[in-house]
CSV table of C-alpha atoms in Angstrom, one decimal:
chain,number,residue,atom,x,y,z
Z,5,UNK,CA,145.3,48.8,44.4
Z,6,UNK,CA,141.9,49.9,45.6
Z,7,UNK,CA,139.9,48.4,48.3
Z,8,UNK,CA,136.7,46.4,47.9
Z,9,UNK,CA,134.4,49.4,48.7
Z,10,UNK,CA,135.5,51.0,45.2
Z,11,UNK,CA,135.0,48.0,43.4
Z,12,UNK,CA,131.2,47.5,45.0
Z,13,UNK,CA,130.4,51.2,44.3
Z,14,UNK,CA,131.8,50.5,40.9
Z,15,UNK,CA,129.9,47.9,40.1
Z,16,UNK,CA,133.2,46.2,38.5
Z,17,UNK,CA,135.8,43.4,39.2
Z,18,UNK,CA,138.9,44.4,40.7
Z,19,UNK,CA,140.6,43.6,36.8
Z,20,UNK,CA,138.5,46.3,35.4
Z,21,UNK,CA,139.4,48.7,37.9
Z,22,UNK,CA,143.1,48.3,38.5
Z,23,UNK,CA,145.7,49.9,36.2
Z,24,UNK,CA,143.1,52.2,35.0
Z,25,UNK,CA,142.3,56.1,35.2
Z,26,UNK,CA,139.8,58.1,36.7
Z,27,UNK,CA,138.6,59.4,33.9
Z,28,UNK,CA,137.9,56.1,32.7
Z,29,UNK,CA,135.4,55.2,35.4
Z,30,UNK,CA,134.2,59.0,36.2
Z,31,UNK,CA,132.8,61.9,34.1
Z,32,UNK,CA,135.4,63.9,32.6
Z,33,UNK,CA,135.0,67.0,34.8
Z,34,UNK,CA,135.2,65.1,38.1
Z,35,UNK,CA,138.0,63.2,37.3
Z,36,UNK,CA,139.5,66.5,36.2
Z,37,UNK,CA,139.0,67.8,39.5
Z,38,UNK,CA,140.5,65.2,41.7
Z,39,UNK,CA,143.4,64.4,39.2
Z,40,UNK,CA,143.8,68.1,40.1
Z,41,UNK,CA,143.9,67.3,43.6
Z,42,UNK,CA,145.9,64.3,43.6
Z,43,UNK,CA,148.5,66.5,41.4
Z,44,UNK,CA,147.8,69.0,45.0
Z,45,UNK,CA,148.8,66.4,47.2
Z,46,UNK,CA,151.9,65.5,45.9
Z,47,UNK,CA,153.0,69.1,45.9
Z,48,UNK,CA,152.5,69.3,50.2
Z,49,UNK,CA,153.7,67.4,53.3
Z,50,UNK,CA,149.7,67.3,54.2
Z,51,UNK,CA,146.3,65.8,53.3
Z,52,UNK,CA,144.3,67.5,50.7
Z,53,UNK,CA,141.0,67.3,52.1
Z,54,UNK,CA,137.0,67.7,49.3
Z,55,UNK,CA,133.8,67.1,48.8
Z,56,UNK,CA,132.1,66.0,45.7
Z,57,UNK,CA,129.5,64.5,44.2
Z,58,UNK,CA,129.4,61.4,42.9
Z,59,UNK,CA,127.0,59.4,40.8
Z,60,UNK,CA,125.3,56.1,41.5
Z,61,UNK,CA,124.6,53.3,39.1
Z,62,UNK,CA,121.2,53.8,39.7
Z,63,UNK,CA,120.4,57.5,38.8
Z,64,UNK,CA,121.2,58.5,42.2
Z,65,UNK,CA,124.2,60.5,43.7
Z,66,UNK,CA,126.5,60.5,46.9
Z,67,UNK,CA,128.1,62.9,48.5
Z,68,UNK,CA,132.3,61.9,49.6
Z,69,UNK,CA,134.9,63.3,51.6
Z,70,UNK,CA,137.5,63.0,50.3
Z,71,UNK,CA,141.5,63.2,51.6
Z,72,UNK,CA,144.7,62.5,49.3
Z,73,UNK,CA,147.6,61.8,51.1
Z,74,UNK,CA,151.0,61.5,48.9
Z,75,UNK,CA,153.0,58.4,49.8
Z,76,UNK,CA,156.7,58.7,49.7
Z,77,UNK,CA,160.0,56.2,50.0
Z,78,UNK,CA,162.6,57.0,52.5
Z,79,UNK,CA,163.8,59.6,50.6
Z,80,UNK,CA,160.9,61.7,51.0
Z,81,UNK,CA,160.1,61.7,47.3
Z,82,UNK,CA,156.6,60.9,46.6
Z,83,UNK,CA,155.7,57.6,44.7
Z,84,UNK,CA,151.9,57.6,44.9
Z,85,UNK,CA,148.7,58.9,46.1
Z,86,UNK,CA,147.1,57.1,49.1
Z,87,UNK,CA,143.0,58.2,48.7
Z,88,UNK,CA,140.3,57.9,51.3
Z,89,UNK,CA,136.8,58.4,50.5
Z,90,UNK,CA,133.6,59.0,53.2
Z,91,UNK,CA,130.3,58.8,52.7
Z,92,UNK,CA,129.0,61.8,54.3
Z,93,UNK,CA,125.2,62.1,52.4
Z,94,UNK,CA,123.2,61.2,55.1
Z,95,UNK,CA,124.7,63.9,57.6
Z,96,UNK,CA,124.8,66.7,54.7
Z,97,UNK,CA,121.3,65.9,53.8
Z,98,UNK,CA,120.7,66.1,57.8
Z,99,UNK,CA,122.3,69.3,58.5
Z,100,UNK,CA,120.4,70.8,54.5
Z,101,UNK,CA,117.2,69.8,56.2
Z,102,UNK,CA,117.6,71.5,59.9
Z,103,UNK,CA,118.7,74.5,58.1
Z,104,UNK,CA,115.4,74.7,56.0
Z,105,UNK,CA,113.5,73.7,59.2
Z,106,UNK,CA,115.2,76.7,60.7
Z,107,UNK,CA,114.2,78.8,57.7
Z,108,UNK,CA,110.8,78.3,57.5
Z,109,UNK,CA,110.1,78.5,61.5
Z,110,UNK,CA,111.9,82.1,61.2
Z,111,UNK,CA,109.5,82.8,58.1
Z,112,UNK,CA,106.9,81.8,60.2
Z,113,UNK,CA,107.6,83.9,63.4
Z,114,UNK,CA,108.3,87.0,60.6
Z,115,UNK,CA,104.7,86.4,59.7
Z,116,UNK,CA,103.3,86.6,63.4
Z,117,UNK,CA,105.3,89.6,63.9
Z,118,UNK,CA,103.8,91.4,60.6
Z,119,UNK,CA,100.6,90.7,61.6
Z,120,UNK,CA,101.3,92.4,65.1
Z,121,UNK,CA,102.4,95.2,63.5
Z,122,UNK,CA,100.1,98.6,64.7
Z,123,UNK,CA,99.4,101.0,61.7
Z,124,UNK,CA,99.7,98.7,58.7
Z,125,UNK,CA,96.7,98.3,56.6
Z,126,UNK,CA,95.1,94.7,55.5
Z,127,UNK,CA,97.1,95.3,52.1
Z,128,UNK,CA,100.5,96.3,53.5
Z,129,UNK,CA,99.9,93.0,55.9
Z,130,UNK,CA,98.8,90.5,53.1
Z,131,UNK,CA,101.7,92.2,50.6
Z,132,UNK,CA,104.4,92.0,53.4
Z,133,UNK,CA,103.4,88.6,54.1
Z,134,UNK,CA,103.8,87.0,50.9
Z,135,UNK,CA,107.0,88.5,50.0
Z,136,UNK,CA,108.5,86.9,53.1
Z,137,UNK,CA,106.8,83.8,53.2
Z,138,UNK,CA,108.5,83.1,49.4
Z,139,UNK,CA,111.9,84.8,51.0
Z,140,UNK,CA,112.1,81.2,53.2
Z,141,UNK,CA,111.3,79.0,50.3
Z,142,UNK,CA,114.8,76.6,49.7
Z,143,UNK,CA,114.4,77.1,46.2
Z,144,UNK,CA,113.6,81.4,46.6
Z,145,UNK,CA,113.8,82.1,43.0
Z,146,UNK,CA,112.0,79.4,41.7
Z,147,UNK,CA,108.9,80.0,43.8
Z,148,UNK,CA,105.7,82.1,43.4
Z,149,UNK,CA,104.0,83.2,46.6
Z,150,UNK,CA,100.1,85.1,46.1
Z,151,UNK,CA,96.8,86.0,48.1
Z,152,UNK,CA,93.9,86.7,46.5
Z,153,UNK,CA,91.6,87.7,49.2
Z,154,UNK,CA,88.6,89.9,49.0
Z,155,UNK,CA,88.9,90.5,45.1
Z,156,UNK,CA,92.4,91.8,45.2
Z,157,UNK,CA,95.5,90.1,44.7
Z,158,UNK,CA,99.1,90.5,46.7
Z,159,UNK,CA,102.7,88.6,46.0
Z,160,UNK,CA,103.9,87.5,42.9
Z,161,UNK,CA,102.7,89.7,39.9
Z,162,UNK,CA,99.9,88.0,37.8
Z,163,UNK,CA,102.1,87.8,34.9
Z,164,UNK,CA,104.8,85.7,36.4
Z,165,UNK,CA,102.3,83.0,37.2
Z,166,UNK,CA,101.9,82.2,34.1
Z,167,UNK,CA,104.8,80.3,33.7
Z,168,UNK,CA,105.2,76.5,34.2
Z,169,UNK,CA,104.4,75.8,37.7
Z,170,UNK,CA,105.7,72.1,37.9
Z,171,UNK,CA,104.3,72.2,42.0
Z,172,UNK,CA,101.5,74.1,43.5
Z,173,UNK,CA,100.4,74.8,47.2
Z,174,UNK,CA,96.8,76.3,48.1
Z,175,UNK,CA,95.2,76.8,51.7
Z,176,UNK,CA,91.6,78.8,52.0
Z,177,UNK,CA,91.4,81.3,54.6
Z,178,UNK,CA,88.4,82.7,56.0
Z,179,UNK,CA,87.9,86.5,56.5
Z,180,UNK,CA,85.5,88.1,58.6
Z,181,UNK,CA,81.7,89.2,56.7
Z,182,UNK,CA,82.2,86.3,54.6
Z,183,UNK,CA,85.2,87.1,52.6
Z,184,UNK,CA,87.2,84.5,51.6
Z,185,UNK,CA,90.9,84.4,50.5
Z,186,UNK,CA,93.5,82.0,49.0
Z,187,UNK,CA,96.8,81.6,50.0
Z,188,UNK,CA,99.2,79.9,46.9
Z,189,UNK,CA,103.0,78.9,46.7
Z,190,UNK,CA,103.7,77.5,43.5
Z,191,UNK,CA,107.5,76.5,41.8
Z,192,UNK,CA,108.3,76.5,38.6
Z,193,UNK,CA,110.3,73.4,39.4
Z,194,UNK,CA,109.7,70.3,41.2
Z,195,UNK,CA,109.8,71.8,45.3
Z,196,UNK,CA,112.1,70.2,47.7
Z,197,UNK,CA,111.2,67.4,49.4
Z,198,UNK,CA,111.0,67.0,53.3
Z,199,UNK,CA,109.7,70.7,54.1
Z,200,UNK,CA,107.0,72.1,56.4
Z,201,UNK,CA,105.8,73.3,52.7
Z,202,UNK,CA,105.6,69.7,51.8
Z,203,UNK,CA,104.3,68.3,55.0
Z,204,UNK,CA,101.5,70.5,54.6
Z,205,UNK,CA,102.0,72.0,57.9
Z,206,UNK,CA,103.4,76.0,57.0
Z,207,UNK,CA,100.5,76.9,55.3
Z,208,UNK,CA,97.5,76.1,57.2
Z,209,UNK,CA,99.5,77.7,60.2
Z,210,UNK,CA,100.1,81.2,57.9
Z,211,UNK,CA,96.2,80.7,57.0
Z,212,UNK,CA,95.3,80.0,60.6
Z,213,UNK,CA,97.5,83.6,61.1
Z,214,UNK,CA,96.2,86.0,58.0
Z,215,UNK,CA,92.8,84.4,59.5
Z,216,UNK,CA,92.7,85.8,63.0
Z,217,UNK,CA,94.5,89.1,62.1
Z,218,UNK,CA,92.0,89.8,59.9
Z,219,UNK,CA,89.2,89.3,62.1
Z,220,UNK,CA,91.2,91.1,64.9
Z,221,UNK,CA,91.8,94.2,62.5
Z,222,UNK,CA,87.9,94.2,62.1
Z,223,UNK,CA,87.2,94.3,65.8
Z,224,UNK,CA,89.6,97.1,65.7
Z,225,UNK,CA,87.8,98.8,63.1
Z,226,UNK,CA,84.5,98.4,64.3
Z,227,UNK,CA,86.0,99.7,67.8
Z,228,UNK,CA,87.2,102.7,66.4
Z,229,UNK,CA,83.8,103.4,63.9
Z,230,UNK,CA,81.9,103.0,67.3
Z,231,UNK,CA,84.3,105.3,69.3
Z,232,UNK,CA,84.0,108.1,66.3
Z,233,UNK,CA,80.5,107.7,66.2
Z,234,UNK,CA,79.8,108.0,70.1
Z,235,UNK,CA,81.9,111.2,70.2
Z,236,UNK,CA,79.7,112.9,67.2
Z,237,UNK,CA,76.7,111.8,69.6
Z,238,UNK,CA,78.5,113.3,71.9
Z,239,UNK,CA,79.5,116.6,70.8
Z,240,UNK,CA,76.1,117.2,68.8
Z,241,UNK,CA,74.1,116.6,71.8
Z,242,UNK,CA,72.8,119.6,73.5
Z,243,UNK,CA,71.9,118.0,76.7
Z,244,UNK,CA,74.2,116.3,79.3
Z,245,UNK,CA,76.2,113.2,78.4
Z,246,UNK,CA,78.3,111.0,80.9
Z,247,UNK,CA,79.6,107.9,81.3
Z,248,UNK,CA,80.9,106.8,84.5
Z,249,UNK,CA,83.9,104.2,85.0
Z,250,UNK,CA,82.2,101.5,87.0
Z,251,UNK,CA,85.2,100.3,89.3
Z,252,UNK,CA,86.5,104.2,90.0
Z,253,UNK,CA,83.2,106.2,89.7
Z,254,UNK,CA,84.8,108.8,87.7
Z,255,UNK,CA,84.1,110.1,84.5
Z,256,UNK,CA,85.2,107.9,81.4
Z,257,UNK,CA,83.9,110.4,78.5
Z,258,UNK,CA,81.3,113.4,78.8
Z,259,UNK,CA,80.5,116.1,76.6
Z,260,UNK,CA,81.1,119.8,76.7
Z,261,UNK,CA,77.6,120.1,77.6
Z,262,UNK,CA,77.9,118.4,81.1
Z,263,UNK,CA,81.0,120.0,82.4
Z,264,UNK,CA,79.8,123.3,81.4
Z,265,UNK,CA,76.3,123.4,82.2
Z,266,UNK,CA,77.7,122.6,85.5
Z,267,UNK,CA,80.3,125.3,85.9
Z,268,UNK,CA,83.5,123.0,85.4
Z,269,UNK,CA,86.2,123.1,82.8
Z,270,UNK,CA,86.7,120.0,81.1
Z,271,UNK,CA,89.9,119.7,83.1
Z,272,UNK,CA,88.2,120.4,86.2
Z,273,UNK,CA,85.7,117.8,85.4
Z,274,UNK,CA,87.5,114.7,84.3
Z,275,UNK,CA,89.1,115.2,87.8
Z,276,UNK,CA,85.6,114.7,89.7
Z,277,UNK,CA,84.2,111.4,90.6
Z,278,UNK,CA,80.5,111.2,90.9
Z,279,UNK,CA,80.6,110.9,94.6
Z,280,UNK,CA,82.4,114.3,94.7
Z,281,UNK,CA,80.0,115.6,92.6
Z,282,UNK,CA,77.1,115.0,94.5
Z,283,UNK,CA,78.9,116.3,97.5
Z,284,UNK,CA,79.6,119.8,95.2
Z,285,UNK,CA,76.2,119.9,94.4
């Protein structure tokens, strides 16, 4: 006997169905499996509890749970196999796409934290950055992950790209002096479905990211070529060179030639304020 759900997902009257096997209305290898099961399930006192995969009529497949249950007379012998089946797609596919959601946040927090990272050159950033962002793609080994910026090229070697790419991803980043990069994630199958990827929302946020860092590594840059080229000034100049902290009236950075034209170590004069000075003097 079977219930009128099986005969519906069937697609059959319930004269087709009865009397006959599973491997009659299944693939061989799934009906392997649960005749396998049922064979469990009349081996123990307890339910026999699955998950599998089951095709639709049209195309399509569903995921069941499912539990066997052997049915015995009042000896306790077992006559049958009682079979429940749940249709538990909807909350796998649920719980599949949180996880990736959880995935691709975490690759996207990694990202801001790489960026932060003091030391590491516009290279290490950009290589760093693509290897992780491909890390948090679902389908990892299928994808390719590369930024072009500036001429050079980071992530997936060239050669690997040129195989089928049946998806591709691009988001243009702007770098500062007029440099402009690329950021691409391409599969070399179709890419899942239902992703920050495919919402088109992870890259322009990893764009909006490579963006700022590089302008803030610039800044940096351009901080540091003005600080080394002030202390030159500095050093080089024979006459006396100060400059005073406006809110403590001490001295921020002065050269050799101040402190000792005025008879002060340098330790001696970073300790002065220009008030004290004067009173010295």
């Amino acid at each position: 006997m079977c219930s009128s759900d099986l005969l519906v997902f069937n697609g059959l009257p319930e004269d087709r169905v009865i009397g006959r096997r599973t491997s009659d209305l299944l693939a061989l290898s799934l009906a392997s499996e649960l005749a396998e099961e049922d064979r469990e399930a009349l081996g123990t006192l307890g339910a026999v509890r699955a998950q599998h995969w089951f095709p639709t009529r049209d195309g399509g497949e569903l995921l069941f749970d499912t539990a066997r249950l052997a049915l015995r007379d009042e000896a306790g012998d077992p006559v049958g196999v009682l079979g429940v089946a749940r249709d538990v797609t909807a909350t796998f596919r649920a719980r599949a796409d949180l996880d990736q959601r959880m995935r691709e946040l975490a690759c996207l927090y990694d990202v801001f934290r790489l960026t932060e990272e003091p030391g590491r050159s516009v290279s290490e950033v950009l290589s760093a950055v693509a290897a992780r962002l491909r890390s948090g793609m679902v389908a990892a080994d299928a994808a390719m992950v590369w930024i072009d910026y500036d001429g050079a090229s980071f992530g997936t070697v060239a050669p690997m790209r040129g195989e089928l790419m049946s998806d591709v991803y691009r988001r243009e980043f702007a770098g500062p002096g007029g440099r402009r990069g690329v950021l691409t994630c391409a599969f070399a199958t179709p890419a899942p479905g239902d992703s920050l990827l495919e919402e088109g929302e992870l890259l322009p946020a990893i764009a909006l990211r490579l963006e700022t860092f590089l302008h803030e590594d610039a800044a940096i840059r351009e901080g540091d070529r003005q600080r080394q080229l002030l202390e030159r000034v500095f050093s080089a100049a024979s006459d006396s060179i100060v400059v005073v902290d406006a809110a403590t009236r001490g001295f921020a950075q002065f050269n050799d030639a101040a402190c000792e034209g005025l008879g002060y170590t340098r330790e001696e004069f970073s300790r002065l304020s220009v008030q004290e000075l004067l009173v010295d003097q």
